[in-house]
Amino acid sequence: MERNIICMKWGTKYGPDYVERLHRAVCKHLTGPFRFICFTDDAVGLPDGVENFPIPPLSLDPNAPERGWKKLTVLSDPLEDITGQVLFLDLDIVITGDLSVFFEYPGDFCIIQDWLLKSQGIGNSSVFRFNAGAHADVLRYFRENQERVKAEVRNEQAFLTRQVRENFDVTFWPPEWCVSFKRSCIPPFPFLYFRSPTLPKGARVVVFHGHPNPPEAIQGKGRGFRRFKPAPWIKEHWA
């Protein structure tokens, strides 16, 4: 079955350098044939080896808070000429281990279990896998019920997990594969002031949600009481 890596870039938060770093990391940690595809509203500066397509249209209120809803468009059917397995990766993750297992792990729809919402069974969509075209009903439901959905859930990943469950099983990745930098790498209080963040054993992807982002983590730039020591090891994987 064809293997596809998909990322998405819109607006000005992330430049083409994030796509380039992600592409280099995937090439380092994924053997065998695959396609690397970026859906974007601005393809200027994207590196060689990265295919690009426009983000499928999705009517959103430009004045509403950004909650990642555009990511739902990767569920389009058809999604350009893409067939087979799709592994979606956020641009600001740091890949630290073999990615082939993410294509081999059993399940119709696989996603990270959100670290803060485990009791609610909500996923974190920084890394999720699906078969191209298999979940177009999820996108269709959002298009037809956008205001209702936004009133019921906070963001795209909560809706995505809930809605996929209507027709498919949702499988969470093994927890050691995808770790939160904030929750899994930074030592707990008060040790974060004295000990550097570490990479947990078995971690293949480090996820950066909210703050800090990878450059801030390398420098140890926290906010308020969440100050922490620099994590220079990130440079080895995010360069």
PDB file of C-alpha atoms in Angstrom:
ATOM      1  CA  MET A   1       0.000   0.000   0.000  1.00  0.00           C
ATOM      2  CA  GLU A   2       1.292   3.450  -0.895  1.00  0.00           C
ATOM      3  CA  ARG A   3       2.717   5.486   1.993  1.00  0.00           C
ATOM      4  CA  ASN A   4       2.126   9.226   2.128  1.00  0.00           C
ATOM      5  CA  ILE A   5       3.446  11.814   4.557  1.00  0.00           C
ATOM      6  CA  ILE A   6       1.253  14.922   4.633  1.00  0.00           C
ATOM      7  CA  CYS A   7       1.829  18.231   6.352  1.00  0.00           C
ATOM      8  CA  MET A   8      -0.052  21.505   6.093  1.00  0.00           C
ATOM      9  CA  LYS A   9       1.146  25.121   6.110  1.00  0.00           C
ATOM     10  CA  TRP A  10      -1.052  28.183   6.023  1.00  0.00           C
ATOM     11  CA  GLY A  11      -0.736  31.767   7.165  1.00  0.00           C
ATOM     12  CA  THR A  12       2.535  33.187   8.492  1.00  0.00           C
ATOM     13  CA  LYS A  13       3.123  31.244  11.725  1.00  0.00           C
ATOM     14  CA  TYR A  14       5.435  28.728  10.035  1.00  0.00           C
ATOM     15  CA  GLY A  15       7.754  29.394   7.127  1.00  0.00           C
ATOM     16  CA  PRO A  16       9.083  26.985   4.488  1.00  0.00           C
ATOM     17  CA  ASP A  17      12.035  26.237   6.786  1.00  0.00           C
ATOM     18  CA  TYR A  18       9.689  24.214   9.009  1.00  0.00           C
ATOM     19  CA  VAL A  19       8.645  22.132   6.008  1.00  0.00           C
ATOM     20  CA  GLU A  20      12.290  21.650   5.057  1.00  0.00           C
ATOM     21  CA  ARG A  21      13.242  20.480   8.556  1.00  0.00           C
ATOM     22  CA  LEU A  22      10.322  18.079   8.686  1.00  0.00           C
ATOM     23  CA  HIS A  23      11.149  16.694   5.240  1.00  0.00           C
ATOM     24  CA  ARG A  24      14.790  16.103   6.196  1.00  0.00           C
ATOM     25  CA  ALA A  25      13.766  14.335   9.384  1.00  0.00           C
ATOM     26  CA  VAL A  26      11.283  12.093   7.567  1.00  0.00           C
ATOM     27  CA  CYS A  27      13.901  11.171   4.964  1.00  0.00           C
ATOM     28  CA  LYS A  28      16.271  10.255   7.800  1.00  0.00           C
ATOM     29  CA  HIS A  29      13.783   8.149   9.752  1.00  0.00           C
ATOM     30  CA  LEU A  30      11.629   6.501   7.086  1.00  0.00           C
ATOM     31  CA  THR A  31      13.136   3.918   4.748  1.00  0.00           C
ATOM     32  CA  GLY A  32      11.558   2.678   1.546  1.00  0.00           C
ATOM     33  CA  PRO A  33       9.380   4.592  -0.920  1.00  0.00           C
ATOM     34  CA  PHE A  34       7.003   7.319   0.221  1.00  0.00           C
ATOM     35  CA  ARG A  35       5.530  10.603  -0.956  1.00  0.00           C
ATOM     36  CA  PHE A  36       6.000  13.804   1.045  1.00  0.00           C
ATOM     37  CA  ILE A  37       3.231  16.289   0.374  1.00  0.00           C
ATOM     38  CA  CYS A  38       2.566  19.751   1.759  1.00  0.00           C
ATOM     39  CA  PHE A  39      -0.868  21.326   1.443  1.00  0.00           C
ATOM     40  CA  THR A  40      -0.347  25.066   1.586  1.00  0.00           C
ATOM     41  CA  ASP A  41      -1.596  28.519   0.668  1.00  0.00           C
ATOM     42  CA  ASP A  42       1.957  29.595  -0.212  1.00  0.00           C
ATOM     43  CA  ALA A  43       4.404  27.180  -1.854  1.00  0.00           C
ATOM     44  CA  VAL A  44       7.223  29.721  -2.204  1.00  0.00           C
ATOM     45  CA  GLY A  45      10.467  28.390  -0.761  1.00  0.00           C
ATOM     46  CA  LEU A  46       9.425  24.777  -0.352  1.00  0.00           C
ATOM     47  CA  PRO A  47      12.393  22.418  -0.834  1.00  0.00           C
ATOM     48  CA  ASP A  48      12.980  19.949  -3.636  1.00  0.00           C
ATOM     49  CA  GLY A  49      11.396  16.590  -2.966  1.00  0.00           C
ATOM     50  CA  VAL A  50       8.291  18.111  -1.421  1.00  0.00           C
ATOM     51  CA  GLU A  51       5.156  17.914  -3.527  1.00  0.00           C
ATOM     52  CA  ASN A  52       2.633  20.653  -2.894  1.00  0.00           C
ATOM     53  CA  PHE A  53      -1.067  21.191  -3.483  1.00  0.00           C
ATOM     54  CA  PRO A  54      -3.471  23.968  -2.499  1.00  0.00           C
ATOM     55  CA  ILE A  55      -5.367  23.425   0.732  1.00  0.00           C
ATOM     56  CA  PRO A  56      -8.837  22.141  -0.184  1.00  0.00           C
ATOM     57  CA  PRO A  57     -11.445  24.889   0.261  1.00  0.00           C
ATOM     58  CA  LEU A  58     -13.157  25.251   3.612  1.00  0.00           C
ATOM     59  CA  SER A  59     -15.334  28.226   4.451  1.00  0.00           C
ATOM     60  CA  LEU A  60     -14.329  29.596   7.867  1.00  0.00           C
ATOM     61  CA  ASP A  61     -15.065  32.819   9.715  1.00  0.00           C
ATOM     62  CA  PRO A  62     -11.852  34.871   9.321  1.00  0.00           C
ATOM     63  CA  ASN A  63     -12.534  36.629  12.637  1.00  0.00           C
ATOM     64  CA  ALA A  64     -12.973  33.419  14.645  1.00  0.00           C
ATOM     65  CA  PRO A  65     -10.107  31.965  16.748  1.00  0.00           C
ATOM     66  CA  GLU A  66      -7.755  29.602  14.912  1.00  0.00           C
ATOM     67  CA  ARG A  67      -8.547  26.072  16.079  1.00  0.00           C
ATOM     68  CA  GLY A  68      -6.904  23.962  13.364  1.00  0.00           C
ATOM     69  CA  TRP A  69     -10.099  23.342  11.390  1.00  0.00           C
ATOM     70  CA  LYS A  70      -8.259  23.471   8.046  1.00  0.00           C
ATOM     71  CA  LYS A  71      -6.571  20.167   8.951  1.00  0.00           C
ATOM     72  CA  LEU A  72      -9.909  18.436   8.436  1.00  0.00           C
ATOM     73  CA  THR A  73      -9.586  19.006   4.680  1.00  0.00           C
ATOM     74  CA  VAL A  74      -7.000  16.211   4.421  1.00  0.00           C
ATOM     75  CA  LEU A  75     -10.027  13.917   4.777  1.00  0.00           C
ATOM     76  CA  SER A  76     -11.325  15.037   1.380  1.00  0.00           C
ATOM     77  CA  ASP A  77     -12.288  12.377  -1.132  1.00  0.00           C
ATOM     78  CA  PRO A  78     -10.614  12.564  -3.519  1.00  0.00           C
ATOM     79  CA  LEU A  79      -7.552  14.204  -2.018  1.00  0.00           C
ATOM     80  CA  GLU A  80      -5.780  15.151  -5.231  1.00  0.00           C
ATOM     81  CA  ASP A  81      -4.235  11.892  -6.556  1.00  0.00           C
ATOM     82  CA  ILE A  82      -3.312  10.490  -3.151  1.00  0.00           C
ATOM     83  CA  THR A  83      -4.134   6.851  -2.431  1.00  0.00           C
ATOM     84  CA  GLY A  84      -3.164   4.432   0.318  1.00  0.00           C
ATOM     85  CA  GLN A  85      -2.044   5.236   3.848  1.00  0.00           C
ATOM     86  CA  VAL A  86      -1.674   8.833   4.962  1.00  0.00           C
ATOM     87  CA  LEU A  87       0.416   9.861   7.974  1.00  0.00           C
ATOM     88  CA  PHE A  88      -0.303  13.463   8.927  1.00  0.00           C
ATOM     89  CA  LEU A  89       2.490  15.297  10.765  1.00  0.00           C
ATOM     90  CA  ASP A  90       2.362  18.755  12.318  1.00  0.00           C
ATOM     91  CA  LEU A  91       5.129  21.073  11.180  1.00  0.00           C
ATOM     92  CA  ASP A  92       6.508  21.763  14.655  1.00  0.00           C
ATOM     93  CA  ILE A  93       7.087  18.207  15.809  1.00  0.00           C
ATOM     94  CA  VAL A  94      10.611  16.858  16.318  1.00  0.00           C
ATOM     95  CA  ILE A  95      11.213  13.356  14.956  1.00  0.00           C
ATOM     96  CA  THR A  96      13.639  11.309  17.025  1.00  0.00           C
ATOM     97  CA  GLY A  97      13.118   7.708  15.886  1.00  0.00           C
ATOM     98  CA  ASP A  98      11.974   5.287  13.206  1.00  0.00           C
ATOM     99  CA  LEU A  99       8.684   6.231  11.530  1.00  0.00           C
ATOM    100  CA  SER A 100       8.011   2.977   9.702  1.00  0.00           C
ATOM    101  CA  VAL A 101       6.101   1.602  12.692  1.00  0.00           C
ATOM    102  CA  PHE A 102       3.469   4.305  12.253  1.00  0.00           C
ATOM    103  CA  PHE A 103       2.507   2.688   8.945  1.00  0.00           C
ATOM    104  CA  GLU A 104       2.658  -0.834  10.354  1.00  0.00           C
ATOM    105  CA  TYR A 105       0.633  -0.340  13.538  1.00  0.00           C
ATOM    106  CA  PRO A 106      -2.825  -1.951  13.239  1.00  0.00           C
ATOM    107  CA  GLY A 107      -5.937   0.203  13.171  1.00  0.00           C
ATOM    108  CA  ASP A 108      -8.329   1.994  10.830  1.00  0.00           C
ATOM    109  CA  PHE A 109      -7.590   5.405  12.328  1.00  0.00           C
ATOM    110  CA  CYS A 110      -4.591   5.954  14.632  1.00  0.00           C
ATOM    111  CA  ILE A 111      -3.864   9.089  16.627  1.00  0.00           C
ATOM    112  CA  ILE A 112      -2.041  10.311  19.752  1.00  0.00           C
ATOM    113  CA  GLN A 113      -4.034  10.127  22.961  1.00  0.00           C
ATOM    114  CA  ASP A 114      -4.137  13.674  24.291  1.00  0.00           C
ATOM    115  CA  TRP A 115      -2.069  13.949  27.460  1.00  0.00           C
ATOM    116  CA  LEU A 116      -4.517  16.219  29.289  1.00  0.00           C
ATOM    117  CA  LEU A 117      -7.785  14.656  28.115  1.00  0.00           C
ATOM    118  CA  LYS A 118      -7.196  10.927  28.515  1.00  0.00           C
ATOM    119  CA  SER A 119     -10.392  10.391  30.490  1.00  0.00           C
ATOM    120  CA  GLN A 120     -12.379  11.911  27.615  1.00  0.00           C
ATOM    121  CA  GLY A 121     -10.788   9.735  24.933  1.00  0.00           C
ATOM    122  CA  ILE A 122      -9.717  12.733  22.853  1.00  0.00           C
ATOM    123  CA  GLY A 123      -6.813  12.525  20.424  1.00  0.00           C
ATOM    124  CA  ASN A 124      -4.010  14.945  19.657  1.00  0.00           C
ATOM    125  CA  SER A 125      -3.775  15.349  15.896  1.00  0.00           C
ATOM    126  CA  SER A 126      -0.071  16.209  15.702  1.00  0.00           C
ATOM    127  CA  VAL A 127       0.436  12.666  14.377  1.00  0.00           C
ATOM    128  CA  PHE A 128      -2.437  10.632  12.959  1.00  0.00           C
ATOM    129  CA  ARG A 129      -2.873   7.991  10.255  1.00  0.00           C
ATOM    130  CA  PHE A 130      -5.800   7.077   8.053  1.00  0.00           C
ATOM    131  CA  ASN A 131      -6.562   5.638   4.638  1.00  0.00           C
ATOM    132  CA  ALA A 132      -7.022   8.279   1.958  1.00  0.00           C
ATOM    133  CA  GLY A 133     -10.690   9.000   1.344  1.00  0.00           C
ATOM    134  CA  ALA A 134     -11.990   6.775   4.138  1.00  0.00           C
ATOM    135  CA  HIS A 135     -13.300   9.562   6.369  1.00  0.00           C
ATOM    136  CA  ALA A 136     -14.840  12.069   3.967  1.00  0.00           C
ATOM    137  CA  ASP A 137     -18.046  11.878   6.003  1.00  0.00           C
ATOM    138  CA  VAL A 138     -16.257  13.619   8.893  1.00  0.00           C
ATOM    139  CA  LEU A 139     -15.372  16.606   6.713  1.00  0.00           C
ATOM    140  CA  ARG A 140     -18.845  16.617   5.180  1.00  0.00           C
ATOM    141  CA  TYR A 141     -20.463  16.731   8.621  1.00  0.00           C
ATOM    142  CA  PHE A 142     -18.295  19.678   9.624  1.00  0.00           C
ATOM    143  CA  ARG A 143     -19.143  21.593   6.458  1.00  0.00           C
ATOM    144  CA  GLU A 144     -22.846  21.048   7.019  1.00  0.00           C
ATOM    145  CA  ASN A 145     -22.836  21.681  10.800  1.00  0.00           C
ATOM    146  CA  GLN A 146     -19.925  24.053  11.363  1.00  0.00           C
ATOM    147  CA  GLU A 147     -21.521  26.330  13.952  1.00  0.00           C
ATOM    148  CA  ARG A 148     -22.974  23.423  15.879  1.00  0.00           C
ATOM    149  CA  VAL A 149     -19.615  21.659  15.978  1.00  0.00           C
ATOM    150  CA  LYS A 150     -17.829  24.789  17.197  1.00  0.00           C
ATOM    151  CA  ALA A 151     -20.366  25.153  19.973  1.00  0.00           C
ATOM    152  CA  GLU A 152     -19.844  21.549  21.074  1.00  0.00           C
ATOM    153  CA  VAL A 153     -16.045  21.156  20.920  1.00  0.00           C
ATOM    154  CA  ARG A 154     -13.084  23.483  21.267  1.00  0.00           C
ATOM    155  CA  ASN A 155     -10.965  22.447  18.307  1.00  0.00           C
ATOM    156  CA  GLU A 156     -10.477  20.225  15.288  1.00  0.00           C
ATOM    157  CA  GLN A 157      -8.839  17.308  17.094  1.00  0.00           C
ATOM    158  CA  ALA A 158     -11.683  16.897  19.590  1.00  0.00           C
ATOM    159  CA  PHE A 159     -14.200  16.882  16.749  1.00  0.00           C
ATOM    160  CA  LEU A 160     -12.038  14.592  14.619  1.00  0.00           C
ATOM    161  CA  THR A 161     -11.729  11.915  17.300  1.00  0.00           C
ATOM    162  CA  ARG A 162     -15.408  12.067  18.199  1.00  0.00           C
ATOM    163  CA  GLN A 163     -16.671  11.956  14.653  1.00  0.00           C
ATOM    164  CA  VAL A 164     -14.420   9.172  13.385  1.00  0.00           C
ATOM    165  CA  ARG A 165     -15.823   6.991  16.164  1.00  0.00           C
ATOM    166  CA  GLU A 166     -19.247   7.175  14.536  1.00  0.00           C
ATOM    167  CA  ASN A 167     -18.148   4.609  11.937  1.00  0.00           C
ATOM    168  CA  PHE A 168     -14.626   3.430  12.824  1.00  0.00           C
ATOM    169  CA  ASP A 169     -12.551   2.411  15.796  1.00  0.00           C
ATOM    170  CA  VAL A 170     -10.066   5.017  17.014  1.00  0.00           C
ATOM    171  CA  THR A 171      -6.706   3.523  17.987  1.00  0.00           C
ATOM    172  CA  PHE A 172      -4.205   5.422  20.108  1.00  0.00           C
ATOM    173  CA  TRP A 173      -0.498   5.094  19.391  1.00  0.00           C
ATOM    174  CA  PRO A 174       1.606   3.450  22.107  1.00  0.00           C
ATOM    175  CA  PRO A 175       2.173   6.298  24.599  1.00  0.00           C
ATOM    176  CA  GLU A 176       5.951   6.067  24.464  1.00  0.00           C
ATOM    177  CA  TRP A 177       6.037   6.777  20.704  1.00  0.00           C
ATOM    178  CA  CYS A 178       4.719  10.340  20.768  1.00  0.00           C
ATOM    179  CA  VAL A 179       5.638  12.408  23.806  1.00  0.00           C
ATOM    180  CA  SER A 180       4.811  15.935  24.845  1.00  0.00           C
ATOM    181  CA  PHE A 181       7.833  18.160  25.391  1.00  0.00           C
ATOM    182  CA  LYS A 182       5.995  19.983  28.175  1.00  0.00           C
ATOM    183  CA  ARG A 183       4.573  16.893  29.857  1.00  0.00           C
ATOM    184  CA  SER A 184       7.201  14.232  29.169  1.00  0.00           C
ATOM    185  CA  CYS A 185      10.574  15.956  28.713  1.00  0.00           C
ATOM    186  CA  ILE A 186      10.651  18.891  31.145  1.00  0.00           C
ATOM    187  CA  PRO A 187      11.320  17.731  34.727  1.00  0.00           C
ATOM    188  CA  PRO A 188       8.532  18.392  37.230  1.00  0.00           C
ATOM    189  CA  PHE A 189       8.573  21.375  39.577  1.00  0.00           C
ATOM    190  CA  PRO A 190      10.916  22.310  41.186  1.00  0.00           C
ATOM    191  CA  PHE A 191      13.481  20.141  39.346  1.00  0.00           C
ATOM    192  CA  LEU A 192      12.881  21.921  36.029  1.00  0.00           C
ATOM    193  CA  TYR A 193      15.018  24.783  37.365  1.00  0.00           C
ATOM    194  CA  PHE A 194      18.027  22.516  37.934  1.00  0.00           C
ATOM    195  CA  ARG A 195      17.749  19.614  35.486  1.00  0.00           C
ATOM    196  CA  SER A 196      17.714  19.811  31.710  1.00  0.00           C
ATOM    197  CA  PRO A 197      14.819  18.342  29.715  1.00  0.00           C
ATOM    198  CA  THR A 198      15.465  14.776  28.567  1.00  0.00           C
ATOM    199  CA  LEU A 199      14.212  12.579  25.751  1.00  0.00           C
ATOM    200  CA  PRO A 200      12.197   9.657  27.145  1.00  0.00           C
ATOM    201  CA  LYS A 201      13.240   6.159  26.130  1.00  0.00           C
ATOM    202  CA  GLY A 202      11.337   4.878  23.120  1.00  0.00           C
ATOM    203  CA  ALA A 203      10.190   8.315  21.939  1.00  0.00           C
ATOM    204  CA  ARG A 204       9.910   8.621  18.170  1.00  0.00           C
ATOM    205  CA  VAL A 205       8.191  11.996  17.994  1.00  0.00           C
ATOM    206  CA  VAL A 206       8.310  14.958  20.378  1.00  0.00           C
ATOM    207  CA  VAL A 207       5.200  17.121  20.165  1.00  0.00           C
ATOM    208  CA  PHE A 208       5.206  20.847  20.868  1.00  0.00           C
ATOM    209  CA  HIS A 209       1.719  22.090  21.719  1.00  0.00           C
ATOM    210  CA  GLY A 210       1.313  25.680  22.806  1.00  0.00           C
ATOM    211  CA  HIS A 211       4.570  26.998  24.239  1.00  0.00           C
ATOM    212  CA  PRO A 212       7.468  26.445  23.967  1.00  0.00           C
ATOM    213  CA  ASN A 213       8.142  25.741  20.306  1.00  0.00           C
ATOM    214  CA  PRO A 214      11.331  23.889  19.229  1.00  0.00           C
ATOM    215  CA  PRO A 215      13.563  27.008  18.972  1.00  0.00           C
ATOM    216  CA  GLU A 216      12.396  28.144  22.417  1.00  0.00           C
ATOM    217  CA  ALA A 217      12.992  24.673  23.853  1.00  0.00           C
ATOM    218  CA  ILE A 218      16.551  24.603  22.534  1.00  0.00           C
ATOM    219  CA  GLN A 219      17.240  27.912  24.300  1.00  0.00           C
ATOM    220  CA  GLY A 220      15.266  27.137  27.457  1.00  0.00           C
ATOM    221  CA  LYS A 221      12.836  29.998  26.925  1.00  0.00           C
ATOM    222  CA  GLY A 222       9.838  29.265  29.117  1.00  0.00           C
ATOM    223  CA  ARG A 223       7.115  31.593  30.293  1.00  0.00           C
ATOM    224  CA  GLY A 224       6.471  32.679  33.858  1.00  0.00           C
ATOM    225  CA  PHE A 225       6.944  29.889  36.375  1.00  0.00           C
ATOM    226  CA  ARG A 226       7.407  27.424  33.477  1.00  0.00           C
ATOM    227  CA  ARG A 227      11.035  28.448  33.075  1.00  0.00           C
ATOM    228  CA  PHE A 228      13.258  25.484  32.284  1.00  0.00           C
ATOM    229  CA  LYS A 229      16.843  24.761  31.304  1.00  0.00           C
ATOM    230  CA  PRO A 230      17.903  24.555  27.633  1.00  0.00           C
ATOM    231  CA  ALA A 231      17.431  21.323  25.699  1.00  0.00           C
ATOM    232  CA  PRO A 232      20.345  21.382  23.200  1.00  0.00           C
ATOM    233  CA  TRP A 233      19.701  17.741  22.197  1.00  0.00           C
ATOM    234  CA  ILE A 234      16.778  18.960  20.111  1.00  0.00           C
ATOM    235  CA  LYS A 235      19.298  20.448  17.659  1.00  0.00           C
ATOM    236  CA  GLU A 236      20.411  16.920  16.741  1.00  0.00           C
ATOM    237  CA  HIS A 237      16.940  16.099  15.481  1.00  0.00           C
ATOM    238  CA  TRP A 238      15.604  19.489  14.369  1.00  0.00           C
ATOM    239  CA  ALA A 239      18.150  21.073  12.085  1.00  0.00           C
TER     240      ALA A 239
END
